[in-house]
mmCIF file of C-alpha atoms in Angstrom:
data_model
loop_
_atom_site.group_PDB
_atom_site.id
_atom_site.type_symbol
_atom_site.label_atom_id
_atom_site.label_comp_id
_atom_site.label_asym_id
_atom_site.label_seq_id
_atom_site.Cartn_x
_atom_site.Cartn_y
_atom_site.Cartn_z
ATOM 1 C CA UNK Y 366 89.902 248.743 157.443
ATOM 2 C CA UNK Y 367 87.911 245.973 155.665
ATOM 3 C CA UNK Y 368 89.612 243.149 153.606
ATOM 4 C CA UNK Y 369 87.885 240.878 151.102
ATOM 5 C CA UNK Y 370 89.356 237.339 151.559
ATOM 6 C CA UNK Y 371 88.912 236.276 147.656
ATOM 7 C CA UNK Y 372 89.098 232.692 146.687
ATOM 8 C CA UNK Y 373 87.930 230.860 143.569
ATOM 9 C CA UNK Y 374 87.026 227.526 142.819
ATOM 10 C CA UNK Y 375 86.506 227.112 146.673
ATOM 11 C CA UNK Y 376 84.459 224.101 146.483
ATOM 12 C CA UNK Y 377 87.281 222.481 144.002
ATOM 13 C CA UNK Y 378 90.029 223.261 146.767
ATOM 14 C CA UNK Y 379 88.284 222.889 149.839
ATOM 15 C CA UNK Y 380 89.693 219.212 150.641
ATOM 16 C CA UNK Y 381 93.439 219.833 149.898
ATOM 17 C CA UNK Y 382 96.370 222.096 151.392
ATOM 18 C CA UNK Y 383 94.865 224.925 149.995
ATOM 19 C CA UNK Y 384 91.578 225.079 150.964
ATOM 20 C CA UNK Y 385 92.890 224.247 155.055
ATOM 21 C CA UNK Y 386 94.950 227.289 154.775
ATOM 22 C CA UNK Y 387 92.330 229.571 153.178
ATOM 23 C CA UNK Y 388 89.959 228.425 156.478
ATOM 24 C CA UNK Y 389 93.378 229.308 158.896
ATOM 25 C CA UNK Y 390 93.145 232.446 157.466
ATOM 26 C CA UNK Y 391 89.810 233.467 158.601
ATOM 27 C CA UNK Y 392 90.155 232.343 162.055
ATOM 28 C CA UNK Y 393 93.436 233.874 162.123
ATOM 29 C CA UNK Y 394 91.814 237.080 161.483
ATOM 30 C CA UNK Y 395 88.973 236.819 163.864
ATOM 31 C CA UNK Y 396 91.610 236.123 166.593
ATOM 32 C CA UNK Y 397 92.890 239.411 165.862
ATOM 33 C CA UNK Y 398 89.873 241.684 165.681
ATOM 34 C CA UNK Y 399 90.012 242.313 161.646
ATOM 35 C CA UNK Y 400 87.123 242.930 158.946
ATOM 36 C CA UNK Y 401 86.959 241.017 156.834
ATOM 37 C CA UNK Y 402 84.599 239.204 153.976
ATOM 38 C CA UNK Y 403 84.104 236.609 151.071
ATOM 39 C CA UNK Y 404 81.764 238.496 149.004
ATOM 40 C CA UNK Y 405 83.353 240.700 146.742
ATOM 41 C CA UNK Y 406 80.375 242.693 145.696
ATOM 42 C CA UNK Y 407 80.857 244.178 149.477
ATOM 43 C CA UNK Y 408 82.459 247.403 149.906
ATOM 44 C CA UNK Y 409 86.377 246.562 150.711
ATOM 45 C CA UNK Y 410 89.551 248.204 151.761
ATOM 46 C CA UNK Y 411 92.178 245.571 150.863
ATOM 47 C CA UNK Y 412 92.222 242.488 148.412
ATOM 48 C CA UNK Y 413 93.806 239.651 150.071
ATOM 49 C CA UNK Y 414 93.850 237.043 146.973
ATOM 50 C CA UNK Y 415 94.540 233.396 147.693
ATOM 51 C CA UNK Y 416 93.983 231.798 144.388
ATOM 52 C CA UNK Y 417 96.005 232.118 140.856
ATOM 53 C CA UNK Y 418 92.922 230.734 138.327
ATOM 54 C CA UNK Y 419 91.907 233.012 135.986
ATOM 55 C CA UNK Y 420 88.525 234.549 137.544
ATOM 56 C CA UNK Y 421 91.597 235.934 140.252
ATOM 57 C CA UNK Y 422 93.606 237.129 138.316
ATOM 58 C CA UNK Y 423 91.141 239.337 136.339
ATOM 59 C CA UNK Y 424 89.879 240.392 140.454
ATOM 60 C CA UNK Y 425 92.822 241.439 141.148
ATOM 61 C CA UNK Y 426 93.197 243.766 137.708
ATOM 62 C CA UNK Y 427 89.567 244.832 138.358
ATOM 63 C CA UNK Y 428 90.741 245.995 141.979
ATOM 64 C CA UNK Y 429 93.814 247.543 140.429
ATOM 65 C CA UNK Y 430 91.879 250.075 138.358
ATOM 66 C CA UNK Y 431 89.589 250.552 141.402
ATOM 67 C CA UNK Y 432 92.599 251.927 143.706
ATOM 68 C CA UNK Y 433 92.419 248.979 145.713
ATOM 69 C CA UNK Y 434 95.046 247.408 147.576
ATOM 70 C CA UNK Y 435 96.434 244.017 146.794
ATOM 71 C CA UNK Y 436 97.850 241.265 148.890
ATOM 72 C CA UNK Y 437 98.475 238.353 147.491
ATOM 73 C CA UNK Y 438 99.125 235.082 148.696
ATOM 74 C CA UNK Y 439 101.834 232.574 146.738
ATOM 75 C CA UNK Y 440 100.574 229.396 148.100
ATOM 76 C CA UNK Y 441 102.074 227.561 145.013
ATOM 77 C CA UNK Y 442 105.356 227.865 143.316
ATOM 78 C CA UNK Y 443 106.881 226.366 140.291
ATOM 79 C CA UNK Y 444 108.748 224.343 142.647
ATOM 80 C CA UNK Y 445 105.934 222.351 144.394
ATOM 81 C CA UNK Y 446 103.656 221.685 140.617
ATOM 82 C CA UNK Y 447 106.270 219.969 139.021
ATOM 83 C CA UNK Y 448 106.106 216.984 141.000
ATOM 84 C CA UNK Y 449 102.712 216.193 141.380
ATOM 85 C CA UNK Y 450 99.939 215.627 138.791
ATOM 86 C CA UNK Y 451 100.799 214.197 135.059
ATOM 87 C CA UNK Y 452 101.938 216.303 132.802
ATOM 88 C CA UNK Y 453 103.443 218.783 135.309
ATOM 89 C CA UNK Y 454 106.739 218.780 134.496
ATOM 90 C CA UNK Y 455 106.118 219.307 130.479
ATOM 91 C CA UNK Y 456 103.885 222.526 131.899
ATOM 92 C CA UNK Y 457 105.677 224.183 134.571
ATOM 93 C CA UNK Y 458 107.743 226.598 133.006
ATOM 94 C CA UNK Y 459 104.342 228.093 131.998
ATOM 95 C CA UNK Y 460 102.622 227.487 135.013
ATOM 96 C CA UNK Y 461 105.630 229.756 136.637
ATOM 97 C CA UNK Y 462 105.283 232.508 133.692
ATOM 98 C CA UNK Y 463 101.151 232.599 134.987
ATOM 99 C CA UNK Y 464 102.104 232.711 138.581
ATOM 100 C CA UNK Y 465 104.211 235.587 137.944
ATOM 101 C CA UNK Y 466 101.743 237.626 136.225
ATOM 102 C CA UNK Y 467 99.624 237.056 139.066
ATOM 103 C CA UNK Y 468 101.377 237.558 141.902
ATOM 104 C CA UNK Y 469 103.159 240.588 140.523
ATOM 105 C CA UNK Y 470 99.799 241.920 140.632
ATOM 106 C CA UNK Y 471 99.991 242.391 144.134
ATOM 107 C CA UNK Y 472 101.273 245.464 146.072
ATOM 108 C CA UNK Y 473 102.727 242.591 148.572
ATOM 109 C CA UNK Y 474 102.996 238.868 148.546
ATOM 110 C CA UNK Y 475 102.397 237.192 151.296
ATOM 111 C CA UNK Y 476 104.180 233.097 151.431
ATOM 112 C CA UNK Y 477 103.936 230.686 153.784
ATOM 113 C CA UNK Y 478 108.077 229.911 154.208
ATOM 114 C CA UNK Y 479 111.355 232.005 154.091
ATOM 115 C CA UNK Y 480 112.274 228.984 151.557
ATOM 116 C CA UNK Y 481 109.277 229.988 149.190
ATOM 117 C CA UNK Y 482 109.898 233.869 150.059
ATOM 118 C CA UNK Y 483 113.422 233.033 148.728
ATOM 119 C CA UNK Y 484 112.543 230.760 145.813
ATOM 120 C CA UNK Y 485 109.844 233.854 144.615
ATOM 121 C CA UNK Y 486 112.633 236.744 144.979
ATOM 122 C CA UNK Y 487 114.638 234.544 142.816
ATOM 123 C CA UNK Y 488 111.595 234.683 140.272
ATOM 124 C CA UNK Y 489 112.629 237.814 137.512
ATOM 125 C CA UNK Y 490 109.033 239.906 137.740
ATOM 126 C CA UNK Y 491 108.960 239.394 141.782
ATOM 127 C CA UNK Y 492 112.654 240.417 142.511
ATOM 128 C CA UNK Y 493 111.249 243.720 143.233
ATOM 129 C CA UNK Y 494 108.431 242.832 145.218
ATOM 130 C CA UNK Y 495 108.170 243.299 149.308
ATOM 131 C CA UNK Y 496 107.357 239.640 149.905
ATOM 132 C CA UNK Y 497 106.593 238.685 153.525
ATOM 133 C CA UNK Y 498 106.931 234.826 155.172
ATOM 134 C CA UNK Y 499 103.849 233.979 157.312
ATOM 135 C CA UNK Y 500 103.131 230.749 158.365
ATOM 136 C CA UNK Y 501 99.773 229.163 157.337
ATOM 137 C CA UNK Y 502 99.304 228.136 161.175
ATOM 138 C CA UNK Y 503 97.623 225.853 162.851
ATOM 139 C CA UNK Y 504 94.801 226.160 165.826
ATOM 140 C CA UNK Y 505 96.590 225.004 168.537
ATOM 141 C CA UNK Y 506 93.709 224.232 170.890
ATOM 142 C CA UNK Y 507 92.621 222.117 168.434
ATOM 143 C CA UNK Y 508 96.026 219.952 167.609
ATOM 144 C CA UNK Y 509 96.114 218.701 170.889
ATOM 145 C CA UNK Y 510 97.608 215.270 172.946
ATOM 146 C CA UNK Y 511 94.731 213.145 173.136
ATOM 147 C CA UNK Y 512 95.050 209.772 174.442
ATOM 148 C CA UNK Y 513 90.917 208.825 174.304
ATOM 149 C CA UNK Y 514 90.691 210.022 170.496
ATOM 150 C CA UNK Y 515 94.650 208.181 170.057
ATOM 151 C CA UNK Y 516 92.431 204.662 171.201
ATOM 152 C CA UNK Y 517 89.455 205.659 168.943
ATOM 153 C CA UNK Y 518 91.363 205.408 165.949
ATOM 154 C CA UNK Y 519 93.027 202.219 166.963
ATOM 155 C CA UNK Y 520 89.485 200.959 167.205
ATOM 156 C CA UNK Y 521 87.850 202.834 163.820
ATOM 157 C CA UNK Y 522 91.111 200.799 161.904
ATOM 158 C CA UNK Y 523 91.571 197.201 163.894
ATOM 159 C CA UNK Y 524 94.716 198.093 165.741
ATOM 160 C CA UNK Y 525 95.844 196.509 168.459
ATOM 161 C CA UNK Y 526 97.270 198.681 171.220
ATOM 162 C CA UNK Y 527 100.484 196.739 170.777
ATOM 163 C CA UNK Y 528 100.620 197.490 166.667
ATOM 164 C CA UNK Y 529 103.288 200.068 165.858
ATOM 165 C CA UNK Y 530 101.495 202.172 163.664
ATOM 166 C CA UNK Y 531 103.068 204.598 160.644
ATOM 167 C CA UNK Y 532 101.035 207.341 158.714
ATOM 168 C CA UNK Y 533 101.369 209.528 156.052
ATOM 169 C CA UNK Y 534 99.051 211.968 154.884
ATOM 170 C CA UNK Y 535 98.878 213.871 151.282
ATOM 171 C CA UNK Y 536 97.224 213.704 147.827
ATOM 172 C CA UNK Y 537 98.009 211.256 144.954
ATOM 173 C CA UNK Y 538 100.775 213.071 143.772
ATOM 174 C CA UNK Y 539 104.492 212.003 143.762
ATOM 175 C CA UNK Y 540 105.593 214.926 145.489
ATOM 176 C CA UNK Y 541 104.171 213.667 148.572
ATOM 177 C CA UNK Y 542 106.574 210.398 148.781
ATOM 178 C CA UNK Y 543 103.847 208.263 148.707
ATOM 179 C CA UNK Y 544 105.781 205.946 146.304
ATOM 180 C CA UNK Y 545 108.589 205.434 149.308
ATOM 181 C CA UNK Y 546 106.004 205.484 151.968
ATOM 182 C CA UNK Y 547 104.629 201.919 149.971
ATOM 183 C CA UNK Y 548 108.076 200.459 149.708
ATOM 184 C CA UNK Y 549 108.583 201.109 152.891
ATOM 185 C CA UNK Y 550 105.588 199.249 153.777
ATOM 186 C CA UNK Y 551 106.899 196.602 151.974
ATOM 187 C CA UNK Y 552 110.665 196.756 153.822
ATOM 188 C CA UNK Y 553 108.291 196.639 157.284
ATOM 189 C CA UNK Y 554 105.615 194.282 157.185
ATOM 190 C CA UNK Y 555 105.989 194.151 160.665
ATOM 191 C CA UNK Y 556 104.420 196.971 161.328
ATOM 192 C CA UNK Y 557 100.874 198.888 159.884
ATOM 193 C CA UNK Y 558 101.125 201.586 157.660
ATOM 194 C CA UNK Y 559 98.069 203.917 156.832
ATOM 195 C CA UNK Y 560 97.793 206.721 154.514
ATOM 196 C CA UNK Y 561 95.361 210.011 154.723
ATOM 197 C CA UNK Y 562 94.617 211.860 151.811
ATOM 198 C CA UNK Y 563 93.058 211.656 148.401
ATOM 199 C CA UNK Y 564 93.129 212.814 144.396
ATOM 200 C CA UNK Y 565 91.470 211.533 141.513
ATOM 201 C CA UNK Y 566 94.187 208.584 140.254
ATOM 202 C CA UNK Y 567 93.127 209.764 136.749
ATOM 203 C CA UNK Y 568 95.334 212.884 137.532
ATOM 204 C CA UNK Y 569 97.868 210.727 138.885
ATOM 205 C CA UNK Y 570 101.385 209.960 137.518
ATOM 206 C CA UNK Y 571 102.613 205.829 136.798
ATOM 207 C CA UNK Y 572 104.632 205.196 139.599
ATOM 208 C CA UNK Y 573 101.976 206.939 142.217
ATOM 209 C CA UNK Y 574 98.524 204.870 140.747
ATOM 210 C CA UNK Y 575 101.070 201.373 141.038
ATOM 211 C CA UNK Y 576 101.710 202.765 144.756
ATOM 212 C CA UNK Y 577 98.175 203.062 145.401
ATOM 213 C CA UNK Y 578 96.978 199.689 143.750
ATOM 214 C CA UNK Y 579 99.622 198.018 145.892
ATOM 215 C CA UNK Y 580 97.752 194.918 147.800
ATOM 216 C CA UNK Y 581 99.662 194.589 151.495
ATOM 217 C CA UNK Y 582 98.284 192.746 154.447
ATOM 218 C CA UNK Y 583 99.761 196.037 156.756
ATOM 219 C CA UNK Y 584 99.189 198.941 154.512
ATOM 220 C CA UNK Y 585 95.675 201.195 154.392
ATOM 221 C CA UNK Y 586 94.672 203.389 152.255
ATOM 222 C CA UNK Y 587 92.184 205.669 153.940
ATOM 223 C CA UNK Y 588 91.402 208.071 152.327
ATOM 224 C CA UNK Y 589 89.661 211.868 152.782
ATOM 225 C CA UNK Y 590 89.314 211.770 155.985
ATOM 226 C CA UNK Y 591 87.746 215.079 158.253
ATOM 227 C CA UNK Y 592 90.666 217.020 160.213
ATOM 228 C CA UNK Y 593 89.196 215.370 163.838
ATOM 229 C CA UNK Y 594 90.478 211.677 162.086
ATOM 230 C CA UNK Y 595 93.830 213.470 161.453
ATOM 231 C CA UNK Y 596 94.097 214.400 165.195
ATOM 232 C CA UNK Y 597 93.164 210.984 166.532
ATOM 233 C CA UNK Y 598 95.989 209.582 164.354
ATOM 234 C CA UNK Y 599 98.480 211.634 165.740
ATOM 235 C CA UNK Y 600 97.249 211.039 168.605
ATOM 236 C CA UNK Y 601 96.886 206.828 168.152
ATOM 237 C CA UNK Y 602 99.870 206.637 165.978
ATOM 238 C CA UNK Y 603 103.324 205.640 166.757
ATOM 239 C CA UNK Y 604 105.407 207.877 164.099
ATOM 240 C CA UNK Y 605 104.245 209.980 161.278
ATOM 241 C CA UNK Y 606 106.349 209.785 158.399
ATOM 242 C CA UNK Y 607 106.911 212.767 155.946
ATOM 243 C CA UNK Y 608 108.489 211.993 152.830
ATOM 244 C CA UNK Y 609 107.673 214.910 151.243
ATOM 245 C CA UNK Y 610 110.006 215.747 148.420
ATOM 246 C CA UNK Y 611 108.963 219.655 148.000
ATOM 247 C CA UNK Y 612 106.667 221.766 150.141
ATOM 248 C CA UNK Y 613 105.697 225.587 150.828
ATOM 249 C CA UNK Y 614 105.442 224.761 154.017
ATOM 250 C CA UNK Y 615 104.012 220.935 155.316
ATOM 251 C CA UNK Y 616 101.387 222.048 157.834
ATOM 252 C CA UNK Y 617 100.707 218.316 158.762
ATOM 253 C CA UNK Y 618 104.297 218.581 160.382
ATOM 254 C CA UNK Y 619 103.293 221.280 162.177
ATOM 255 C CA UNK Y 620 100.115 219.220 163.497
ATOM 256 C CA UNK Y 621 101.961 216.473 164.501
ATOM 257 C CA UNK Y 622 103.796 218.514 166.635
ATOM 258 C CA UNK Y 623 101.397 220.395 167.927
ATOM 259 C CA UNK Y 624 99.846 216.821 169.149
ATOM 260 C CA UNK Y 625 103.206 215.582 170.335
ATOM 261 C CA UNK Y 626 103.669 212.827 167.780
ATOM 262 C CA UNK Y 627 107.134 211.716 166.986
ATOM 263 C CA UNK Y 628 107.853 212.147 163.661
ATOM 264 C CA UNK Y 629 110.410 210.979 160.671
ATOM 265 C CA UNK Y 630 111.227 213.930 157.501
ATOM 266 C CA UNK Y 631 112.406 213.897 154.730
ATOM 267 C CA UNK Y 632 115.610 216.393 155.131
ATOM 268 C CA UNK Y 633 114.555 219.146 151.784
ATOM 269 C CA UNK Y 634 115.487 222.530 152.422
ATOM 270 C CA UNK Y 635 111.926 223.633 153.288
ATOM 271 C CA UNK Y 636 112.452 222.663 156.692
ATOM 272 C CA UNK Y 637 116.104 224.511 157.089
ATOM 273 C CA UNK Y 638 116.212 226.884 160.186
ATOM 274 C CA UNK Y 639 112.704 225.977 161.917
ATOM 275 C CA UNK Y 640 113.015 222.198 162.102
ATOM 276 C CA UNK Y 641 116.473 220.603 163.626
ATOM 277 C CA UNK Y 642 117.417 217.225 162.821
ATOM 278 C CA UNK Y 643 117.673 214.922 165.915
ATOM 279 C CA UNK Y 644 116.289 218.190 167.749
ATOM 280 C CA UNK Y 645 112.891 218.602 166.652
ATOM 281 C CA UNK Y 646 112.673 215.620 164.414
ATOM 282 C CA UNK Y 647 114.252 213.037 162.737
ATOM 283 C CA UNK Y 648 115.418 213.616 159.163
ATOM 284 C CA UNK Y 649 116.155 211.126 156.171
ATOM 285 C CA UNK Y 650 117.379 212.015 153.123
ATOM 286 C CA UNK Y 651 116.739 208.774 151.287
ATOM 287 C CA UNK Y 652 114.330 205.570 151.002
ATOM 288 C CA UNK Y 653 117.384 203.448 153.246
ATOM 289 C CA UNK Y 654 117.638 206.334 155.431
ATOM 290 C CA UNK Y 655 114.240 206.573 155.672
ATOM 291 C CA UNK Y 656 114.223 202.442 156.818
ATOM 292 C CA UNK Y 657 117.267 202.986 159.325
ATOM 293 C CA UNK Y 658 115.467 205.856 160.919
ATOM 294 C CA UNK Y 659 112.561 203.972 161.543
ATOM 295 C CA UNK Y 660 114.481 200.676 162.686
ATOM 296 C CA UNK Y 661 116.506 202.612 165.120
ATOM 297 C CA UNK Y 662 112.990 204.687 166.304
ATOM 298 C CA UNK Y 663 111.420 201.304 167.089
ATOM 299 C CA UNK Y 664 114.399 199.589 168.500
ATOM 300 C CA UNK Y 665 114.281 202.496 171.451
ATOM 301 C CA UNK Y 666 117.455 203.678 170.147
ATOM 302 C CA UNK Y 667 115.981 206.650 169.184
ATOM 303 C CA UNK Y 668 114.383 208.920 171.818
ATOM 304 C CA UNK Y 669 111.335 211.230 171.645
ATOM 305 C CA UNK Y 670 111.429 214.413 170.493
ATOM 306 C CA UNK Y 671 108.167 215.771 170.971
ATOM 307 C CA UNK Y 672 108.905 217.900 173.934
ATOM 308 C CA UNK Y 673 112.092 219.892 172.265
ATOM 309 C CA UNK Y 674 109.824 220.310 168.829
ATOM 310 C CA UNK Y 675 106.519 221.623 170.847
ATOM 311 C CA UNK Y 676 107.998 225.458 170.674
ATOM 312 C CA UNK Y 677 107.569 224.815 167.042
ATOM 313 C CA UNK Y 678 103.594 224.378 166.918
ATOM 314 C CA UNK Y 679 103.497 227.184 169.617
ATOM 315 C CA UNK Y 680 105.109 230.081 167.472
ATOM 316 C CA UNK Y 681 102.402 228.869 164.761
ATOM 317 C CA UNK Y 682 99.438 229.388 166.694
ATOM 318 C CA UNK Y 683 96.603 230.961 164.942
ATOM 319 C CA UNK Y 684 96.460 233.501 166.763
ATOM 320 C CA UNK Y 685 100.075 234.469 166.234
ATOM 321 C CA UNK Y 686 99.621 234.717 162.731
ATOM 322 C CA UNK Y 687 96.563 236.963 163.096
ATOM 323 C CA UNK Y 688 98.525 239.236 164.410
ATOM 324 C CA UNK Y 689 101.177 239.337 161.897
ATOM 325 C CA UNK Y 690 98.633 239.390 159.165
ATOM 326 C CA UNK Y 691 97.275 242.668 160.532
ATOM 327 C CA UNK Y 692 100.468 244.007 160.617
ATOM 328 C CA UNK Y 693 101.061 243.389 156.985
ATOM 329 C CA UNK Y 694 97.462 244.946 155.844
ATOM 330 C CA UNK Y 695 98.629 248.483 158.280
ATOM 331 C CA UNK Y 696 101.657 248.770 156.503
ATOM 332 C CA UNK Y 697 99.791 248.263 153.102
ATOM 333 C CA UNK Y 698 97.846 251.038 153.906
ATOM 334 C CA UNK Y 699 99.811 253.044 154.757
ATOM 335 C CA UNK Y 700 101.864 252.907 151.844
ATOM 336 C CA UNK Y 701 99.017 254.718 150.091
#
């Protein structure tokens, strides 16, 4: 068995969500011993599609008519477009109507959540479809407690081991909360807020290029930053705050975790059954909420978590979902 791992416009994606999960994926499958390649002139068994541009879409018919069989991967739904880039809204009943033709295309769809398994069932084209929830992952050995890196970012951004330190990570899209994330900058100026993660502001709606322009004596904007800079601020930060207002899954939850950094979410049904409020994390369901939460984290009267959430980064190992993967691509082919 040989799968071709096909993803367009790789270079476009490779900083966002996206292009992370397409890299899980091939060290997910090296962890579990499959065949697989990116060149899809090679000789292939199965067609595991990430992407829903046109150049894949027209792969996937081509590997239709070949016999080939298809997985592909919903990494987006209509759910998680219409929030982010201008425009969006006015486009995203079409944007669904595309993502249907493509991912019907597939003899299984593969999604990251049992929230965006659910949302695509309730999709008419997909109803019939034998869609499967996988996680994207995460490599655990490399989301890892570090207090050396945790001081090296202190360092890199002039903070003081006695600064409480909030970050957020995400592009320049409203979906991510970045809009709260500055007000609550401004409700805190107490305490130093930094933000990872970076779009073209050209893309970006009103409220999100006023967020970004916003001039605060405690509030960073940092920008792209490699995935080591990611783990030294959850390693040097004091709470990572997720105010996320749609997801298919949030893998820089997941990483937090993973590194055992407390953390504040927004409470959206993506996180519904694998992430317990005042368990796992701490949930807010509002901008006050969202300034209670952290008052109450940074008054001690609310405790750590990390140890109860841990189990969470654990089940979403790499090398878990490697596994499951090759479970899916078996059954696929032996379907016929």
């Amino acid at each position: 068995m040989k799968v071709l791992l096909y993803t367009e416009n790789e270079k476009m994606i490779g900083k966002s969500g996206l292009g992370k999960a397409i890299k899980h994926q091939m060290k997910a499958l090296d962890y579990a011993n499959v065949s697989y390649t990116l060149d899809k002139n090679d000789d292939y068994d199965i067609l595991h599609i990430n992407t829903y541009f046109p150049k894949s879409y027209l792969m996937a018919k081509k590997a239709k008519k070949l016999g080939k069989k298809i997985v592909y991967h919903a990494h987006s739904t209509e759910e998680d477009y219409k929030d982010g880039f201008i425009f969006a809204r006015q486009t995203s009943k079409l944007f669904k109507k595309w993502l249907i033709k493509c991912y019907s295309l597939g003899d299984v769809i593969v999604t990251p959540t049992l929230y965006s398994k659910r949302l695509l069932e309730g999709y008419k084209g997909l109803e019939n479809k034998k869609i499967y929830d996988v996680s994207n992952g995460i490599e655990l050995e490399f989301f890892k407690p570090d207090k050396k890196l945790g001081k090296e970012f202190r360092k890199k951004y002039g903070y003081k081991d006695t600064d409480k330190v909030i970050f957020g990570i995400g592009l320049y899209i409203e979906r991510k909360g970045i809009v709260d994330f500055v007000n609550l900058a401004k409700r805190f100026p107490q305490y130093k807020f930094i933000w990872f993660g970076y779009s073209p502001l050209a893309a970006a709606t009103k409220p999100v290029k006023k967020a970004v322009h916003t001039k605060l004596d405690n509030l960073t904007f940092a920008g792209y930053v490699e995935p080591s800079m990611i783990k030294a601020a959850m390693n040097g930060g004091d709470l990572f705050l997720f105010p996320t207002l749609e997801e298919t899954e949030g893998i820089p939850i997941i990483e937090a975790i993973a590194c055992k950094c407390d953390a504040i979410i927004r409470d959206i049904p993506i996180f519904d059954g694998w992430l317990e409020d005042n368990k796992d994390v701490y949930k807010a369901t509002c901008i006050d909420d969202f300034e209670k939460k952290i008052k109450l984290f940074f008054d001690g009267k609310l405790p750590s978590l990390t140890k109860n959430a841990y189990h969470v980064a654990e089940e979403r190992d790499l090398k878990n979902i490697g596994n499951k993967l090759k479970k899916i691509y078996e059954e696929v082919e032996r379907a016929g």
